[in-house]
Short mmCIF file of C-alpha atoms in Angstrom, two decimals:
data_model
loop_
_atom_site.label_atom_id
_atom_site.label_comp_id
_atom_site.label_asym_id
_atom_site.label_seq_id
_atom_site.Cartn_x
_atom_site.Cartn_y
_atom_site.Cartn_z
CA MET A 1 -23.64 28.75 66.26
CA ARG A 2 -26.78 29.20 68.35
CA VAL A 3 -25.11 32.00 70.33
CA ARG A 4 -24.16 33.87 67.15
CA LEU A 5 -27.67 33.47 65.71
CA PHE A 6 -29.20 34.66 68.98
CA GLY A 7 -26.83 37.64 69.02
CA PHE A 8 -27.80 38.58 65.46
CA LYS A 9 -31.48 38.42 66.36
CA VAL A 10 -30.95 40.64 69.39
CA VAL A 11 -29.02 43.26 67.41
CA PHE A 12 -31.56 43.19 64.57
CA ALA A 13 -34.51 43.46 66.95
CA PHE A 14 -32.83 46.33 68.81
CA GLY A 15 -32.14 48.19 65.56
CA LEU A 16 -35.67 47.59 64.35
CA ALA A 17 -37.09 48.81 67.64
CA LEU A 18 -35.03 51.99 67.40
CA SER A 19 -36.17 52.53 63.84
CA LEU A 20 -39.81 51.88 64.63
CA GLY A 21 -39.53 54.03 67.68
CA GLY A 22 -38.13 56.84 65.58
CA CYS A 23 -41.12 56.66 63.26
CA PHE A 24 -43.73 56.33 65.93
CA LEU A 25 -42.20 59.08 68.04
CA GLU A 26 -43.02 61.40 65.14
CA LYS A 27 -46.33 62.50 66.64
CA ALA A 28 -47.68 63.82 63.35
CA VAL A 29 -47.44 60.38 61.77
CA VAL A 30 -49.77 58.67 64.21
CA GLU A 31 -51.90 61.36 65.85
CA GLN A 32 -55.67 61.25 65.40
CA PRO A 33 -56.56 62.78 63.04
CA PRO A 34 -53.16 63.24 61.39
CA ASN A 35 -54.32 66.24 59.35
CA THR A 36 -51.45 68.32 60.69
CA MET A 37 -48.87 66.07 59.08
CA SER A 38 -46.68 68.03 56.68
CA ALA A 39 -45.01 66.79 53.52
CA GLU A 40 -41.69 67.14 55.33
CA ASP A 41 -42.95 64.73 58.01
CA CYS A 42 -43.65 62.17 55.29
CA GLY A 43 -40.37 62.99 53.58
CA THR A 44 -38.27 61.90 56.55
CA CYS A 45 -38.83 58.32 55.37
CA HIS A 46 -40.29 58.70 51.85
CA LYS A 47 -37.44 60.79 50.47
CA ASN A 48 -37.88 59.96 46.77
CA GLU A 49 -41.58 60.78 46.72
CA PHE A 50 -41.03 63.98 48.70
CA ARG A 51 -38.23 65.13 46.37
CA GLU A 52 -40.44 64.57 43.30
CA TRP A 53 -43.51 66.20 44.83
CA LYS A 54 -41.54 69.28 45.91
CA LYS A 55 -40.77 70.11 42.27
CA SER A 56 -44.27 69.28 41.05
CA PRO A 57 -47.23 71.52 40.11
CA HIS A 58 -49.06 70.13 43.17
CA ALA A 59 -46.48 71.65 45.50
CA GLN A 60 -46.89 75.00 43.71
CA ALA A 61 -50.69 74.93 43.66
CA TRP A 62 -51.03 77.52 46.46
CA VAL A 63 -47.81 79.52 46.33
CA SER A 64 -47.82 79.99 42.56
CA GLU A 65 -47.67 83.69 41.72
CA THR A 66 -49.96 83.05 38.74
CA PHE A 67 -52.60 81.52 41.01
CA ARG A 68 -52.32 84.37 43.51
CA GLN A 69 -52.86 86.95 40.78
CA GLN A 70 -55.72 85.10 39.09
CA THR A 71 -57.59 84.82 42.40
CA ASP A 72 -57.07 88.50 43.30
CA GLY A 73 -54.84 87.62 46.22
CA TYR A 74 -56.75 84.45 47.20
CA GLN A 75 -60.13 86.23 47.20
CA THR A 76 -61.82 83.93 44.67
CA THR A 77 -62.93 81.41 47.26
CA LYS A 78 -64.27 78.76 44.86
CA CYS A 79 -60.70 78.12 43.67
CA LEU A 80 -59.14 77.74 47.09
CA THR A 81 -60.45 74.30 48.02
CA CYS A 82 -58.65 72.47 45.21
CA HIS A 83 -55.44 74.44 45.68
CA ARG A 84 -55.00 73.53 49.36
CA PRO A 85 -57.54 70.74 49.90
CA ASP A 86 -58.29 68.70 52.97
CA PRO A 87 -58.13 64.92 52.33
CA ILE A 88 -60.22 64.06 49.26
CA TYR A 89 -60.45 60.28 49.73
CA GLY A 90 -63.82 59.02 48.46
CA ILE A 91 -65.17 62.48 47.57
CA GLU A 92 -66.79 62.66 44.13
CA ASP A 93 -68.55 66.03 44.37
CA PRO A 94 -66.04 68.91 44.17
CA LYS A 95 -68.39 71.08 46.22
CA LYS A 96 -67.73 68.84 49.23
CA ILE A 97 -63.99 69.55 49.27
CA THR A 98 -62.88 71.88 52.04
CA ALA A 99 -59.78 74.07 52.26
CA ARG A 100 -57.07 72.76 54.56
CA LYS A 101 -56.00 75.02 57.45
CA GLU A 102 -52.68 73.35 58.21
CA ASN A 103 -49.60 73.75 55.99
CA ALA A 104 -51.52 75.81 53.44
CA ASN A 105 -48.37 76.67 51.51
CA GLU A 106 -47.92 73.01 50.62
CA GLY A 107 -50.87 73.18 48.23
CA VAL A 108 -51.88 69.68 47.18
CA THR A 109 -49.85 67.73 49.71
CA CYS A 110 -49.43 64.12 50.89
CA VAL A 111 -52.47 64.00 53.19
CA THR A 112 -54.67 65.41 50.42
CA CYS A 113 -54.52 62.17 48.48
CA HIS A 114 -53.28 59.57 50.96
CA LEU A 115 -55.21 60.19 54.18
CA THR A 116 -58.48 58.26 54.53
CA PRO A 117 -61.49 59.16 56.72
CA GLU A 118 -60.34 56.35 59.06
CA SER A 119 -57.04 58.20 59.60
CA GLU A 120 -55.12 55.58 57.67
CA ILE A 121 -52.46 56.39 55.10
CA GLY A 122 -53.25 54.70 51.81
CA GLY A 123 -50.83 53.40 49.23
CA PRO A 124 -48.71 50.35 48.35
CA HIS A 125 -46.56 48.80 51.05
CA LEU A 126 -44.80 45.62 52.03
CA VAL A 127 -43.60 44.32 55.41
CA LEU A 128 -44.27 46.49 58.47
CA PRO A 129 -45.68 50.00 58.05
CA ALA A 130 -44.62 52.82 60.35
CA HIS A 131 -48.16 54.15 60.58
CA TYR A 132 -51.75 53.01 60.09
CA VAL A 133 -52.00 51.81 56.50
CA LYS A 134 -54.90 51.20 54.15
CA SER A 135 -53.34 48.78 51.70
CA SER A 136 -54.31 47.21 48.37
CA ASP A 137 -56.79 49.98 47.62
CA ASP A 138 -57.60 50.37 43.92
CA TYR A 139 -58.94 53.86 44.59
CA TYR A 140 -55.40 55.20 44.32
CA LEU A 141 -55.17 53.86 40.77
CA ASP A 142 -58.57 55.21 39.68
CA SER A 143 -58.97 58.37 37.59
CA LYS A 144 -61.85 59.51 39.77
CA GLN A 145 -59.38 60.37 42.54
CA CYS A 146 -57.77 62.93 40.23
CA GLY A 147 -61.10 63.90 38.68
CA VAL A 148 -62.60 65.38 41.83
CA CYS A 149 -60.42 68.46 41.26
CA HIS A 150 -59.45 68.08 37.60
CA GLN A 151 -63.07 68.02 36.47
CA ALA A 152 -62.59 69.18 32.87
CA HIS A 153 -59.91 66.56 32.23
CA TYR A 154 -61.95 63.87 34.00
CA GLN A 155 -65.12 64.53 31.98
CA ASP A 156 -63.08 64.35 28.76
CA TRP A 157 -61.48 61.10 29.90
CA LYS A 158 -64.84 59.52 30.77
CA LYS A 159 -66.02 60.12 27.21
CA THR A 160 -62.95 58.56 25.65
CA GLU A 161 -61.71 55.86 28.02
CA LYS A 162 -62.86 53.09 25.67
CA SER A 163 -60.78 54.44 22.79
CA MET A 164 -57.48 55.13 24.49
CA VAL A 165 -54.29 55.13 22.46
CA SER A 166 -52.95 52.21 24.49
CA LYS A 167 -54.40 49.63 26.83
CA LYS A 168 -51.29 50.14 28.93
CA LEU A 169 -52.26 53.76 29.58
CA GLU A 170 -55.85 53.71 30.75
CA THR A 171 -55.96 56.12 33.69
CA CYS A 172 -54.66 59.54 34.71
CA GLN A 173 -52.09 57.84 36.92
CA ASP A 174 -50.75 55.71 34.06
CA CYS A 175 -49.63 58.81 32.16
CA HIS A 176 -49.02 61.39 34.88
CA MET A 177 -47.54 59.05 37.51
CA PRO A 178 -45.32 56.64 35.57
CA ALA A 179 -44.59 53.31 37.24
CA VAL A 180 -41.28 52.89 39.03
CA ARG A 181 -39.96 50.00 41.09
CA ARG A 182 -38.16 51.15 44.22
CA LYS A 183 -38.15 51.13 48.00
CA LEU A 184 -40.79 53.30 49.63
CA ILE A 185 -38.59 53.88 52.67
CA VAL A 186 -34.97 54.80 52.06
CA GLU A 187 -33.99 56.30 55.40
CA GLN A 188 -33.23 55.06 58.94
CA LEU A 189 -32.84 51.40 59.92
CA PHE A 190 -36.43 50.79 58.88
CA GLN A 191 -35.28 50.71 55.23
CA TYR A 192 -33.58 47.36 55.83
CA VAL A 193 -36.86 45.55 56.44
CA HIS A 194 -38.41 46.98 53.29
CA TRP A 195 -37.67 45.92 49.76
CA GLU A 196 -38.48 47.23 46.31
CA ASN A 197 -42.13 47.57 45.39
CA ASP A 198 -44.18 48.68 42.38
CA THR A 199 -44.84 52.37 43.03
CA LYS A 200 -45.58 55.59 41.13
CA LYS A 201 -43.55 58.70 40.48
CA HIS A 202 -44.86 61.85 42.15
CA THR A 203 -43.80 64.46 39.62
CA PHE A 204 -47.33 64.61 38.13
CA GLU A 205 -45.91 65.47 34.73
CA PRO A 206 -47.07 63.61 31.63
CA GLN A 207 -44.91 60.84 30.27
CA PRO A 208 -42.32 62.49 28.01
CA ASP A 209 -42.48 59.82 25.32
CA PRO A 210 -45.19 57.54 23.97
CA ILE A 211 -45.13 53.97 25.17
CA SER A 212 -44.16 52.77 21.68
CA LYS A 213 -43.51 54.20 18.22
CA ALA A 214 -46.62 52.39 17.02
CA GLU A 215 -48.75 54.40 19.47
CA PRO A 216 -47.58 58.04 19.18
CA TRP A 217 -49.17 60.91 21.11
CA PHE A 218 -49.47 63.02 17.94
CA VAL A 219 -49.65 62.39 14.19
CA ALA A 220 -49.15 65.24 11.71
CA THR A 221 -49.43 65.47 7.93
CA HIS A 222 -49.25 68.31 5.43
CA ARG A 223 -50.10 69.07 1.81
CA ILE A 224 -49.17 71.94 -0.44
CA LEU A 225 -52.20 73.67 -1.93
CA PRO A 226 -52.21 75.44 -5.33
CA LEU A 227 -50.24 78.68 -5.47
CA HIS A 228 -52.19 81.91 -5.38
CA ARG A 229 -51.24 85.56 -5.53
CA ASP A 230 -50.96 85.86 -1.74
CA GLY A 231 -48.37 83.12 -1.48
CA LEU A 232 -47.92 79.41 -0.90
CA PRO A 233 -50.69 77.80 1.20
CA ILE A 234 -49.78 74.66 3.15
CA GLU A 235 -52.46 72.71 4.99
CA VAL A 236 -51.31 71.10 8.22
CA VAL A 237 -53.42 68.33 9.74
CA ILE A 238 -52.66 67.15 13.27
CA ARG A 239 -54.41 64.62 15.47
CA HIS A 240 -53.60 63.61 19.02
CA ASN A 241 -54.30 60.33 20.80
CA LEU A 242 -54.80 61.70 24.30
CA PRO A 243 -58.01 61.34 26.35
CA HIS A 244 -58.43 65.09 26.85
CA GLY A 245 -58.06 68.30 24.88
CA VAL A 246 -54.63 69.75 24.14
CA PRO A 247 -54.01 71.85 26.13
CA ALA A 248 -56.33 70.45 28.79
CA GLY A 249 -58.41 72.16 31.45
CA ILE A 250 -60.33 75.43 31.48
CA PHE A 251 -58.57 77.48 34.19
CA GLY A 252 -55.21 79.17 34.34
CA PHE A 253 -52.56 79.93 31.78
CA LYS A 254 -52.10 76.72 29.82
CA THR A 255 -51.03 76.96 26.21
CA VAL A 256 -49.59 74.80 23.48
CA ASP A 257 -47.54 76.59 20.83
CA MET A 258 -47.47 75.13 17.33
CA LEU A 259 -44.54 76.10 15.13
CA VAL A 260 -44.57 75.29 11.42
CA THR A 261 -41.08 75.88 10.06
CA LEU A 262 -39.79 75.56 6.51
CA LYS A 263 -36.10 74.65 6.40
CA THR A 264 -33.28 74.26 3.92
CA ALA A 265 -31.52 70.96 3.29
CA GLU A 266 -28.88 72.14 5.79
CA GLY A 267 -31.50 72.76 8.49
CA LEU A 268 -31.58 76.56 8.29
CA THR A 269 -34.92 78.27 8.87
CA VAL A 270 -36.42 79.86 5.75
CA GLU A 271 -39.77 80.92 7.19
CA GLN A 272 -41.78 80.13 10.30
CA GLN A 273 -45.44 80.43 11.32
CA HIS A 274 -46.76 80.37 14.91
CA LEU A 275 -50.14 79.31 16.30
CA VAL A 276 -51.22 79.28 19.97
CA PHE A 277 -53.80 76.94 21.53
CA HIS A 278 -55.11 78.40 24.79
CA ALA A 279 -57.12 76.27 27.24
CA GLU A 280 -58.72 79.17 29.11
CA ASN A 281 -60.05 80.59 25.83
CA LYS A 282 -61.39 77.13 24.94
CA LYS A 283 -59.14 77.01 21.91
CA ASN A 284 -57.56 73.59 21.82
CA MET A 285 -57.04 70.51 19.72
CA PRO A 286 -60.21 68.47 20.22
CA ILE A 287 -60.30 64.80 21.16
CA GLY A 288 -60.41 62.23 18.37
CA GLN A 289 -60.64 64.78 15.56
CA ASP A 290 -58.29 66.13 12.93
CA TYR A 291 -57.27 69.72 13.54
CA LYS A 292 -56.72 71.46 10.20
CA LYS A 293 -55.06 74.81 9.60
CA ILE A 294 -53.84 76.49 6.41
CA PHE A 295 -50.60 78.46 6.78
CA ASN A 296 -49.67 80.96 4.06
CA PHE A 297 -45.98 81.20 3.25
CA SER A 298 -44.26 83.49 0.77
CA LYS A 299 -43.72 82.11 -2.73
CA GLU A 300 -39.97 82.53 -2.42
CA VAL A 301 -39.71 79.63 0.05
CA LEU A 302 -40.21 77.14 -2.77
CA VAL A 303 -36.75 77.96 -4.06
CA LYS A 304 -34.94 77.38 -0.74
CA ALA A 305 -37.10 75.14 1.47
CA GLU A 306 -36.73 71.37 1.39
CA TYR A 307 -38.28 70.33 4.69
CA ILE A 308 -41.27 71.20 6.83
CA GLU A 309 -40.94 70.89 10.60
CA ILE A 310 -44.04 70.78 12.83
CA SER A 311 -43.52 71.10 16.58
CA LEU A 312 -45.65 71.55 19.70
CA SER A 313 -44.51 73.02 23.03
CA ARG A 314 -46.49 73.23 26.27
CA ARG A 315 -46.34 76.35 28.48
CA ASN A 316 -47.81 77.15 31.90
CA SER A 317 -46.51 80.71 32.00
CA ARG A 318 -46.17 83.67 29.67
CA LEU A 319 -42.52 83.91 30.68
CA HIS A 320 -41.72 80.23 30.25
CA LEU A 321 -40.24 79.07 26.95
CA GLY A 322 -42.19 75.84 27.13
CA LYS A 323 -41.45 72.14 26.99
CA GLN A 324 -41.47 70.45 23.61
CA ILE A 325 -43.99 67.63 23.42
CA PHE A 326 -43.88 66.84 19.69
CA ILE A 327 -41.61 67.42 16.71
CA GLN A 328 -41.74 65.99 13.20
CA GLN A 329 -39.71 66.86 10.12
CA THR A 330 -40.60 65.63 6.62
CA ARG A 331 -39.85 66.62 3.05
CA LEU A 332 -42.03 69.27 1.46
#
């Protein structure tokens, strides 16, 4: 029995040594400072996070054709630092961010958020890390980490953090990095000495659905106003429960399209009106206020229409059809 137990320990220790050796032989993981570390270096072990990041807006921050055009071929220097930043840990003044020289095409990459001034990699972990780790750091769960670049969103959030829609969604990370329980390392023998941990998704997209039906992102109502010679006026009132304007931000092509559609009982479109909210033009749905708009429809719709459908779709490109973020259908 003792021989078998000893043999198991030897095999396990040998496998662990090989695994650790594999990680530590990756020079970029442990060099001082590890600023040259690429997202692919991190992705050799952190495959889930790398896969999510690669499809995210952060990964496209530098190579985006829209960004290249809007900066005249990267000539607008004030924009460059947040689109390929050096590590931002602890920085609160955006003017102190510097542009990263290494792996510029990766945009906002792993070292941007996770590398500390002490050359440690911050984030949740259990058991043995494969690199220097700054653990149990609440900074990674604080909105100010996101706010150093996303200033417009951050200033909005600071004004409204006490009146959030849900106490379960209090920070940028709560909405844009939904919680997920999984292993941080899912490759090489090292994965066998790690177990599931509370982590965050790295897609950086907003949560697709509200946390409960009692706490919706948007609430819409309508009322039919008296007929006049120009047609049938319908007032639409919409309010959102988000801690920033919709759409948010002040730079780049960010729009929300509102469609107000009158439909038959069978669901066929009778008439449709379109309204665009554009962040760059400072035309958005304000925080904590009702947005009211009167849409004029033709009188003939009263004969056919039974339902009114109000929908919102978010777009980041003129060519993109957009992603629906709200839809509601009620009787006229």
